Amino acid sequence: MNIKELPNAEGFFGAYGGKFVPETLMKALAELEEQYNKLKQNTAFQKQIDKDYADFVGRPSPLYFAERLTKKYKGPKIWLKREDLNHTGAHKINNTIGQIILAKKMGKKRIIAETGAGQHGVATATVAARLGLECHIYMGAEDVERQSLNVYRIKLLGASVHPVKSGTATLKDALNEAIRDWVTNVEDTYYIIGSVTGPHPYPMIVRDFNAVVGRELQEQSRKQFGKLPSAIVACVGGGSNAMGAFYPFLSNKRVDLYGIEADGRKREKAKHSATLTKGTPGILHGALSYLIQDSKGQVLPTHSISAGLDYPGVGPEHSYLKDIGRVKYFPVNDESVLEAFHEVSRLEGIIPALETAHAFAALPKIAKLYSTKDNIVVNVSGRGDKDIATVAKVEGLTLE
Ligand SMILES: *Cc1c(COP(=O)(O)O)cnc(C)c1O
């Protein structure tokens, strides 16, 4: 089977994926899959999404030549795919725009979503406001404390925030609560998942909506440097920005693909978020995929300096791409991420998100493998404004 035709009819990418959910959700997932497959072929649906991408998000995002980074690494030309310039400051809006139009077409009146650091909550509340749909965001109580700015943003946009106190009161608990809401209100409610995770058909849907990034990249690279890139580098949390950038290139083996994971602190080896590099297969949130767990299958605590990468699971398609070797995954630690965060800010005048800084932190290792004839693209998944207080605090400053 062509790699780009996955998942198969049961929702599997090789051994990974599927739908491991309560019986009450099987019908809702089947309905979603059927409607999506129908609308995917519909030109009016696609046109509406393209119009929103252009007028509301500001697409296409530029492919920008990073002159000073290129000089520094002395080898391949380095280009930046500027998803940080999207409305709301990251790639996440590519997915929420698509899913909310899908929800509206399916006649759903109520939108729910989970959020960790709050970025997916903001992207969801934004599109719900625009279409005038009732919106509820589930967020771990711990995260509500830590991410007060995003909590306030979500409320400004007219959505309700529901703090979740169970478990560790973080993202995975918020996800459980969102699923509980969906089970109860499945008739009128649409659940917008924020990454290429969860049960089939979500990993496929979220990938397809983010694939606009890879498609633009194909066109822009041909136009701007006359060929396809030699390599694309992206950070991997759940894996949606990486999957979106990689997907159109999967069957072209001449384009090397690198997924960069969060290795946590250098000195604290037990806690990290490097799911693909250091995890083992298991079931979490409705799908079989690599997972950070102990030998008894208990999910282990994770850590990353970047809230958006701090998740014990990963999208099932990435697990498959790792096993077949099509994408190379490796982790970088918090310390090198902070260094990259400063370097890109100073050299390029672009303050990247801490998630994105993981991709930049991999450049010293990757650039060495290529020559001056090569072009490397870094997917700049988001901007770093949201992370400035975190970085200042880690470096011993407090901002008022
Ligand atoms: C949420 C987020 C990520 C991580 O999510 P993926 O699904 O792995 O892309 C990466 N970068 C930014 C800026 C984010 O907000």
CSV table of C-alpha atoms and ligand atoms in Angstrom, one decimal:
chain,number,residue,atom,x,y,z
A,1,MET,CA,0.0,0.0,0.0
A,2,ASN,CA,1.2,3.5,-0.8
A,3,ILE,CA,2.3,5.1,2.4
A,4,LYS,CA,0.2,8.2,1.8
A,5,GLU,CA,-3.0,6.1,1.6
A,6,LEU,CA,-2.7,5.2,5.3
A,7,PRO,CA,-4.6,4.7,7.6
A,8,ASN,CA,-6.3,1.6,6.4
A,9,ALA,CA,-10.1,1.2,6.6
A,10,GLU,CA,-9.9,0.2,10.3
A,11,GLY,CA,-7.8,3.3,11.1
A,12,PHE,CA,-4.4,1.6,11.4
A,13,PHE,CA,-1.0,2.9,10.4
A,14,GLY,CA,0.8,-0.5,10.3
A,15,ALA,CA,0.3,-1.8,13.9
A,16,TYR,CA,-0.6,1.6,15.3
A,17,GLY,CA,-3.8,3.7,15.7
A,18,GLY,CA,-7.3,2.1,15.7
A,19,LYS,CA,-10.2,3.1,18.0
A,20,PHE,CA,-10.0,1.9,21.5
A,21,VAL,CA,-13.0,3.7,23.0
A,22,PRO,CA,-16.2,3.0,25.0
A,23,GLU,CA,-19.0,1.5,22.9
A,24,THR,CA,-21.1,4.7,23.2
A,25,LEU,CA,-18.5,6.6,21.1
A,26,MET,CA,-18.2,4.0,18.3
A,27,LYS,CA,-21.3,5.4,16.5
A,28,ALA,CA,-20.0,9.0,16.8
A,29,LEU,CA,-16.6,8.1,15.4
A,30,ALA,CA,-18.2,6.2,12.5
A,31,GLU,CA,-20.5,9.2,11.8
A,32,LEU,CA,-17.5,11.6,11.9
A,33,GLU,CA,-15.5,9.4,9.5
A,34,GLU,CA,-18.4,9.0,7.0
A,35,GLN,CA,-19.1,12.8,7.0
A,36,TYR,CA,-15.4,13.7,6.7
A,37,ASN,CA,-14.8,11.3,3.8
A,38,LYS,CA,-17.8,12.7,2.0
A,39,LEU,CA,-16.9,16.4,2.6
A,40,LYS,CA,-13.2,15.8,1.7
A,41,GLN,CA,-14.3,15.3,-1.9
A,42,ASN,CA,-16.6,18.3,-1.8
A,43,THR,CA,-15.2,21.4,-3.6
A,44,ALA,CA,-17.4,23.9,-1.8
A,45,PHE,CA,-16.1,22.5,1.6
A,46,GLN,CA,-12.5,22.8,0.4
A,47,LYS,CA,-13.0,26.2,-1.0
A,48,GLN,CA,-14.5,27.5,2.3
A,49,ILE,CA,-11.5,26.2,4.2
A,50,ASP,CA,-9.1,27.7,1.7
A,51,LYS,CA,-10.9,31.1,1.9
A,52,ASP,CA,-10.6,31.0,5.7
A,53,TYR,CA,-6.9,30.0,5.5
A,54,ALA,CA,-6.3,33.1,3.3
A,55,ASP,CA,-8.5,35.7,4.9
A,56,PHE,CA,-8.6,34.7,8.6
A,57,VAL,CA,-5.3,32.9,9.2
A,58,GLY,CA,-3.2,34.8,6.6
A,59,ARG,CA,-2.0,31.9,4.5
A,60,PRO,CA,0.2,31.1,2.7
A,61,SER,CA,2.8,31.5,5.4
A,62,PRO,CA,6.1,32.6,3.9
A,63,LEU,CA,9.1,30.4,3.3
A,64,TYR,CA,11.9,32.6,4.6
A,65,PHE,CA,15.7,32.4,3.9
A,66,ALA,CA,17.5,32.5,7.2
A,67,GLU,CA,20.7,34.1,6.1
A,68,ARG,CA,22.5,34.5,9.4
A,69,LEU,CA,21.7,31.0,10.6
A,70,THR,CA,22.9,29.7,7.3
A,71,LYS,CA,26.2,31.6,7.7
A,72,LYS,CA,26.6,30.3,11.2
A,73,TYR,CA,26.3,26.6,10.2
A,74,LYS,CA,28.4,27.1,7.1
A,75,GLY,CA,26.8,24.3,5.1
A,76,PRO,CA,23.3,23.9,3.8
A,77,LYS,CA,21.0,26.8,3.2
A,78,ILE,CA,18.5,27.1,6.0
A,79,TRP,CA,14.9,28.1,5.3
A,80,LEU,CA,12.1,28.8,7.8
A,81,LYS,CA,8.4,27.9,7.2
A,82,ARG,CA,6.7,30.7,9.1
A,83,GLU,CA,3.7,29.1,10.8
A,84,ASP,CA,4.5,31.6,13.7
A,85,LEU,CA,2.9,34.3,11.5
A,86,ASN,CA,-0.5,32.7,11.4
A,87,HIS,CA,-3.4,34.3,13.3
A,88,THR,CA,-3.1,33.2,17.0
A,89,GLY,CA,0.6,32.6,16.5
A,90,ALA,CA,1.0,28.9,15.6
A,91,HIS,CA,0.0,26.0,13.3
A,92,LYS,CA,-2.8,24.9,15.5
A,93,ILE,CA,-5.4,27.1,13.8
A,94,ASN,CA,-5.0,25.1,10.5
A,95,ASN,CA,-6.7,22.2,12.3
A,96,THR,CA,-9.3,24.1,14.3
A,97,ILE,CA,-10.5,26.0,11.2
A,98,GLY,CA,-11.0,22.8,9.3
A,99,GLN,CA,-12.7,20.9,12.2
A,100,ILE,CA,-15.1,23.7,13.0
A,101,ILE,CA,-16.4,23.9,9.5
A,102,LEU,CA,-16.8,20.1,9.6
A,103,ALA,CA,-18.7,20.5,12.9
A,104,LYS,CA,-21.0,23.1,11.4
A,105,LYS,CA,-21.7,21.0,8.3
A,106,MET,CA,-22.5,18.1,10.6
A,107,GLY,CA,-25.1,20.3,12.3
A,108,LYS,CA,-23.4,20.3,15.7
A,109,LYS,CA,-24.2,23.2,18.0
A,110,ARG,CA,-21.7,22.7,20.8
A,111,ILE,CA,-17.9,22.5,20.6
A,112,ILE,CA,-15.6,21.0,23.2
A,113,ALA,CA,-11.8,20.6,23.4
A,114,GLU,CA,-9.1,19.7,25.8
A,115,THR,CA,-6.0,21.9,26.2
A,116,GLY,CA,-2.7,21.6,28.1
A,117,ALA,CA,-0.8,24.9,27.9
A,118,GLY,CA,-3.9,26.6,26.5
A,119,GLN,CA,-2.8,27.0,22.9
A,120,HIS,CA,-5.3,24.5,21.4
A,121,GLY,CA,-8.0,26.0,23.7
A,122,VAL,CA,-7.3,29.5,22.3
A,123,ALA,CA,-7.3,28.2,18.7
A,124,THR,CA,-10.6,26.4,19.3
A,125,ALA,CA,-12.3,29.3,21.1
A,126,THR,CA,-11.1,31.6,18.3
A,127,VAL,CA,-12.9,29.7,15.5
A,128,ALA,CA,-15.9,29.0,17.7
A,129,ALA,CA,-16.3,32.7,18.3
A,130,ARG,CA,-16.2,33.4,14.6
A,131,LEU,CA,-18.9,30.9,13.8
A,132,GLY,CA,-21.0,31.7,16.9
A,133,LEU,CA,-20.9,28.2,18.4
A,134,GLU,CA,-21.0,27.4,22.2
A,135,CYS,CA,-17.6,26.4,23.3
A,136,HIS,CA,-16.3,24.5,26.4
A,137,ILE,CA,-12.6,24.0,27.1
A,138,TYR,CA,-11.3,21.3,29.5
A,139,MET,CA,-8.0,22.2,31.2
A,140,GLY,CA,-6.2,20.6,34.1
A,141,ALA,CA,-6.5,22.7,37.3
A,142,GLU,CA,-2.7,22.8,37.6
A,143,ASP,CA,-2.5,24.2,34.0
A,144,VAL,CA,-5.2,26.7,34.7
A,145,GLU,CA,-3.0,28.1,37.5
A,146,ARG,CA,0.2,28.1,35.3
A,147,GLN,CA,-1.3,29.4,32.1
A,148,SER,CA,-3.5,32.2,33.5
A,149,LEU,CA,-3.0,34.4,30.4
A,150,ASN,CA,-4.3,31.7,28.0
A,151,VAL,CA,-7.2,31.0,30.4
A,152,TYR,CA,-8.2,34.7,30.2
A,153,ARG,CA,-7.8,34.7,26.4
A,154,ILE,CA,-10.2,31.8,26.1
A,155,LYS,CA,-12.7,33.6,28.3
A,156,LEU,CA,-12.3,36.8,26.3
A,157,LEU,CA,-13.2,34.8,23.2
A,158,GLY,CA,-16.5,33.8,24.8
A,159,ALA,CA,-15.7,30.2,25.7
A,160,SER,CA,-16.0,28.5,29.2
A,161,VAL,CA,-13.0,27.0,30.9
A,162,HIS,CA,-13.6,23.9,33.0
A,163,PRO,CA,-10.7,23.2,35.4
A,164,VAL,CA,-10.1,19.4,35.9
A,165,LYS,CA,-9.0,18.4,39.4
A,166,SER,CA,-8.6,14.6,39.0
A,167,GLY,CA,-5.3,12.7,38.6
A,168,THR,CA,-2.3,15.0,38.1
A,169,ALA,CA,-4.7,17.8,37.1
A,170,THR,CA,-2.9,18.2,33.7
A,171,LEU,CA,-3.5,17.6,30.0
A,172,LYS,CA,-4.1,13.8,30.2
A,173,ASP,CA,-6.8,14.4,32.8
A,174,ALA,CA,-8.4,17.2,30.8
A,175,LEU,CA,-8.5,14.8,27.9
A,176,ASN,CA,-10.3,12.2,30.0
A,177,GLU,CA,-12.9,14.8,31.1
A,178,ALA,CA,-13.4,16.0,27.5
A,179,ILE,CA,-14.1,12.4,26.4
A,180,ARG,CA,-16.6,12.0,29.3
A,181,ASP,CA,-18.4,15.1,28.2
A,182,TRP,CA,-18.5,13.8,24.6
A,183,VAL,CA,-19.9,10.4,25.7
A,184,THR,CA,-22.7,12.2,27.5
A,185,ASN,CA,-23.6,14.9,24.9
A,186,VAL,CA,-22.6,13.1,21.7
A,187,GLU,CA,-25.8,14.0,19.8
A,188,ASP,CA,-25.2,17.8,19.6
A,189,THR,CA,-21.5,18.1,20.5
A,190,TYR,CA,-18.4,18.1,18.3
A,191,TYR,CA,-15.1,17.3,20.0
A,192,ILE,CA,-12.1,19.1,18.4
A,193,ILE,CA,-8.9,17.1,19.1
A,194,GLY,CA,-5.8,19.3,19.0
A,195,SER,CA,-3.1,17.0,17.6
A,196,VAL,CA,-2.7,13.9,15.4
A,197,THR,CA,-3.7,11.7,18.4
A,198,GLY,CA,-6.8,10.0,19.7
A,199,PRO,CA,-9.0,7.3,18.0
A,200,HIS,CA,-9.5,7.0,14.2
A,201,PRO,CA,-10.4,9.1,12.3
A,202,TYR,CA,-8.9,12.0,14.3
A,203,PRO,CA,-5.2,11.4,13.5
A,204,MET,CA,-6.1,11.4,9.8
A,205,ILE,CA,-8.3,14.5,9.9
A,206,VAL,CA,-5.8,16.6,11.9
A,207,ARG,CA,-3.0,15.5,9.6
A,208,ASP,CA,-5.0,16.4,6.5
A,209,PHE,CA,-5.9,19.9,7.8
A,210,ASN,CA,-2.3,20.6,8.7
A,211,ALA,CA,-1.0,19.2,5.4
A,212,VAL,CA,-1.6,22.7,3.9
A,213,VAL,CA,1.9,23.5,5.3
A,214,GLY,CA,3.6,20.7,3.4
A,215,ARG,CA,1.7,21.5,0.2
A,216,GLU,CA,2.7,25.2,0.3
A,217,LEU,CA,6.2,24.1,1.0
A,218,GLN,CA,6.4,21.9,-2.2
A,219,GLU,CA,5.3,24.9,-4.3
A,220,GLN,CA,7.4,27.5,-2.5
A,221,SER,CA,10.6,25.5,-2.5
A,222,ARG,CA,10.3,24.8,-6.3
A,223,LYS,CA,9.7,28.5,-6.8
A,224,GLN,CA,12.3,29.8,-4.4
A,225,PHE,CA,15.2,27.4,-4.9
A,226,GLY,CA,14.2,25.3,-7.9
A,227,LYS,CA,13.9,21.9,-6.2
A,228,LEU,CA,12.5,20.1,-3.2
A,229,PRO,CA,14.3,20.5,0.2
A,230,SER,CA,17.0,18.0,1.1
A,231,ALA,CA,15.5,17.8,4.7
A,232,ILE,CA,12.6,19.1,6.8
A,233,VAL,CA,13.0,19.5,10.5
A,234,ALA,CA,10.0,19.8,12.9
A,235,CYS,CA,9.4,19.4,16.7
A,236,VAL,CA,7.1,16.5,17.8
A,237,GLY,CA,4.7,16.7,20.8
A,238,GLY,CA,1.5,15.0,19.7
A,239,GLY,CA,3.0,15.4,16.2
A,240,SER,CA,0.6,17.6,14.2
A,241,ASN,CA,2.9,20.3,12.9
A,242,ALA,CA,5.5,17.7,11.9
A,243,MET,CA,2.9,15.5,10.3
A,244,GLY,CA,1.5,18.5,8.3
A,245,ALA,CA,4.9,19.5,7.0
A,246,PHE,CA,6.0,15.9,6.3
A,247,TYR,CA,2.9,14.3,4.8
A,248,PRO,CA,3.1,15.5,1.1
A,249,PHE,CA,6.8,14.4,1.1
A,250,LEU,CA,6.3,10.9,2.5
A,251,SER,CA,6.6,9.0,-0.7
A,252,ASN,CA,9.6,11.1,-2.0
A,253,LYS,CA,12.6,9.3,-0.4
A,254,ARG,CA,15.0,12.1,-1.5
A,255,VAL,CA,13.5,14.4,1.2
A,256,ASP,CA,14.9,13.5,4.6
A,257,LEU,CA,12.5,14.0,7.5
A,258,TYR,CA,13.5,14.7,11.1
A,259,GLY,CA,11.2,14.8,14.1
A,260,ILE,CA,12.7,16.3,17.3
A,261,GLU,CA,11.4,15.3,20.7
A,262,ALA,CA,11.7,16.9,24.2
A,263,ASP,CA,14.4,15.2,26.3
A,264,GLY,CA,13.8,17.3,29.5
A,265,ARG,CA,16.6,18.4,31.8
A,266,LYS,CA,20.1,17.2,31.1
A,267,ARG,CA,20.6,16.0,34.7
A,268,GLU,CA,17.1,14.5,35.3
A,269,LYS,CA,17.1,11.5,33.0
A,270,ALA,CA,14.0,9.9,34.4
A,271,LYS,CA,11.6,12.7,33.3
A,272,HIS,CA,11.3,13.7,29.6
A,273,SER,CA,8.7,13.7,26.8
A,274,ALA,CA,10.7,11.7,24.2
A,275,THR,CA,7.9,9.3,23.5
A,276,LEU,CA,9.2,7.8,20.2
A,277,THR,CA,12.9,7.7,21.2
A,278,LYS,CA,12.4,6.3,24.7
A,279,GLY,CA,8.8,4.9,25.0
A,280,THR,CA,7.2,1.6,24.2
A,281,PRO,CA,3.9,0.8,22.5
A,282,GLY,CA,0.7,0.9,24.5
A,283,ILE,CA,-2.9,2.3,24.5
A,284,LEU,CA,-3.7,5.8,25.6
A,285,HIS,CA,-6.6,8.1,24.7
A,286,GLY,CA,-8.2,5.8,22.2
A,287,ALA,CA,-5.2,4.7,20.1
A,288,LEU,CA,-2.3,2.3,20.1
A,289,SER,CA,1.0,4.2,19.8
A,290,TYR,CA,4.4,4.7,21.5
A,291,LEU,CA,3.8,5.8,25.1
A,292,ILE,CA,5.9,6.8,28.2
A,293,GLN,CA,4.9,4.0,30.6
A,294,ASP,CA,6.5,1.6,33.2
A,295,SER,CA,6.7,-2.1,32.7
A,296,LYS,CA,3.2,-2.5,34.1
A,297,GLY,CA,1.6,-0.1,31.6
A,298,GLN,CA,1.3,2.8,34.1
A,299,VAL,CA,1.8,6.2,32.4
A,300,LEU,CA,4.8,7.9,33.8
A,301,PRO,CA,5.2,11.6,34.7
A,302,THR,CA,6.8,13.6,31.9
A,303,HIS,CA,8.7,16.9,31.7
A,304,SER,CA,9.7,19.4,29.1
A,305,ILE,CA,10.5,23.1,29.4
A,306,SER,CA,7.9,23.5,26.7
A,307,ALA,CA,4.3,22.9,27.8
A,308,GLY,CA,3.2,22.0,24.3
A,309,LEU,CA,5.5,19.0,24.1
A,310,ASP,CA,4.9,17.8,27.6
A,311,TYR,CA,2.6,14.8,26.7
A,312,PRO,CA,3.3,11.0,27.4
A,313,GLY,CA,1.7,9.9,24.0
A,314,VAL,CA,2.3,10.6,20.3
A,315,GLY,CA,0.3,10.3,17.1
A,316,PRO,CA,0.1,6.7,15.8
A,317,GLU,CA,1.3,7.7,12.3
A,318,HIS,CA,4.6,8.8,13.8
A,319,SER,CA,5.0,5.5,15.6
A,320,TYR,CA,4.6,3.8,12.2
A,321,LEU,CA,7.0,6.2,10.4
A,322,LYS,CA,9.6,5.6,13.1
A,323,ASP,CA,9.4,1.8,12.8
A,324,ILE,CA,9.7,1.8,9.0
A,325,GLY,CA,12.6,4.3,9.3
A,326,ARG,CA,11.0,6.9,7.0
A,327,VAL,CA,11.3,9.7,9.6
A,328,LYS,CA,14.3,9.9,12.0
A,329,TYR,CA,13.4,11.0,15.5
A,330,PHE,CA,15.8,12.2,18.2
A,331,PRO,CA,15.6,14.1,21.4
A,332,VAL,CA,17.2,17.4,22.5
A,333,ASN,CA,17.4,18.6,26.1
A,334,ASP,CA,16.0,21.8,27.8
A,335,GLU,CA,19.5,23.4,28.0
A,336,SER,CA,20.2,23.2,24.3
A,337,VAL,CA,16.6,24.4,23.6
A,338,LEU,CA,17.2,27.5,25.6
A,339,GLU,CA,20.4,28.2,23.8
A,340,ALA,CA,18.6,27.8,20.4
A,341,PHE,CA,15.8,30.1,21.6
A,342,HIS,CA,18.3,32.9,22.2
A,343,GLU,CA,20.3,32.1,19.1
A,344,VAL,CA,17.4,32.3,16.7
A,345,SER,CA,16.1,35.5,18.4
A,346,ARG,CA,19.5,37.2,18.1
A,347,LEU,CA,20.5,36.0,14.6
A,348,GLU,CA,17.1,36.2,12.8
A,349,GLY,CA,14.9,38.6,14.8
A,350,ILE,CA,12.4,35.8,15.3
A,351,ILE,CA,11.5,34.7,18.9
A,352,PRO,CA,10.4,31.1,18.4
A,353,ALA,CA,8.0,29.1,20.6
A,354,LEU,CA,9.9,26.8,23.1
A,355,GLU,CA,8.4,23.9,21.2
A,356,THR,CA,9.8,25.2,17.9
A,357,ALA,CA,13.2,25.9,19.6
A,358,HIS,CA,13.5,22.1,19.9
A,359,ALA,CA,13.7,21.9,16.1
A,360,PHE,CA,16.3,24.6,16.0
A,361,ALA,CA,18.3,22.9,18.7
A,362,ALA,CA,18.7,19.9,16.4
A,363,LEU,CA,20.4,22.0,13.7
A,364,PRO,CA,24.0,21.6,14.9
A,365,LYS,CA,23.7,17.9,14.4
A,366,ILE,CA,21.6,17.9,11.2
A,367,ALA,CA,23.4,20.7,9.3
A,368,LYS,CA,26.7,18.7,9.4
A,369,LEU,CA,25.1,16.0,7.3
A,370,TYR,CA,24.5,18.3,4.3
A,371,SER,CA,26.5,20.5,1.9
A,372,THR,CA,26.1,24.0,0.5
A,373,LYS,CA,24.0,22.5,-2.4
A,374,ASP,CA,21.4,21.4,0.1
A,375,ASN,CA,18.4,23.3,1.4
A,376,ILE,CA,17.0,22.5,4.9
A,377,VAL,CA,13.6,23.7,6.0
A,378,VAL,CA,12.8,24.2,9.7
A,379,ASN,CA,9.0,24.3,10.4
A,380,VAL,CA,8.6,27.3,12.7
A,381,SER,CA,5.5,25.9,14.5
A,382,GLY,CA,4.8,29.0,16.6
A,383,ARG,CA,6.0,32.3,18.0
A,384,GLY,CA,7.6,32.6,21.4
A,385,ASP,CA,5.7,35.6,23.0
A,386,LYS,CA,3.8,33.1,25.2
A,387,ASP,CA,7.1,31.7,26.5
A,388,ILE,CA,8.9,34.8,27.5
A,389,ALA,CA,7.9,34.7,31.2
A,390,THR,CA,8.9,31.0,31.4
A,391,VAL,CA,12.3,31.7,29.9
A,392,ALA,CA,12.9,34.7,32.1
A,393,LYS,CA,11.9,32.6,35.2
A,394,VAL,CA,14.2,29.7,34.3
A,395,GLU,CA,17.0,32.3,33.9
A,396,GLY,CA,16.4,33.8,37.3
A,397,LEU,CA,14.4,36.9,36.3
A,398,THR,CA,10.8,37.7,37.2
A,399,LEU,CA,8.7,39.9,34.9
A,400,GLU,CA,6.0,42.0,36.4
B,1,LIG,C1,1.1,22.7,20.5
B,1,LIG,C2,2.3,23.1,19.9
B,1,LIG,C3,3.3,22.2,19.4
B,1,LIG,C4,3.1,20.7,19.7
B,1,LIG,O1,2.1,20.1,19.0
B,1,LIG,P1,2.3,19.1,17.7
B,1,LIG,O2,0.9,18.5,17.6
B,1,LIG,O3,3.4,18.2,18.0
B,1,LIG,O4,2.6,20.0,16.6
B,1,LIG,C5,4.4,22.6,18.7
B,1,LIG,N1,4.6,24.0,18.5
B,1,LIG,C6,3.7,24.9,19.0
B,1,LIG,C7,4.0,26.3,18.7
B,1,LIG,C8,2.6,24.5,19.6
B,1,LIG,O5,1.7,25.5,20.1
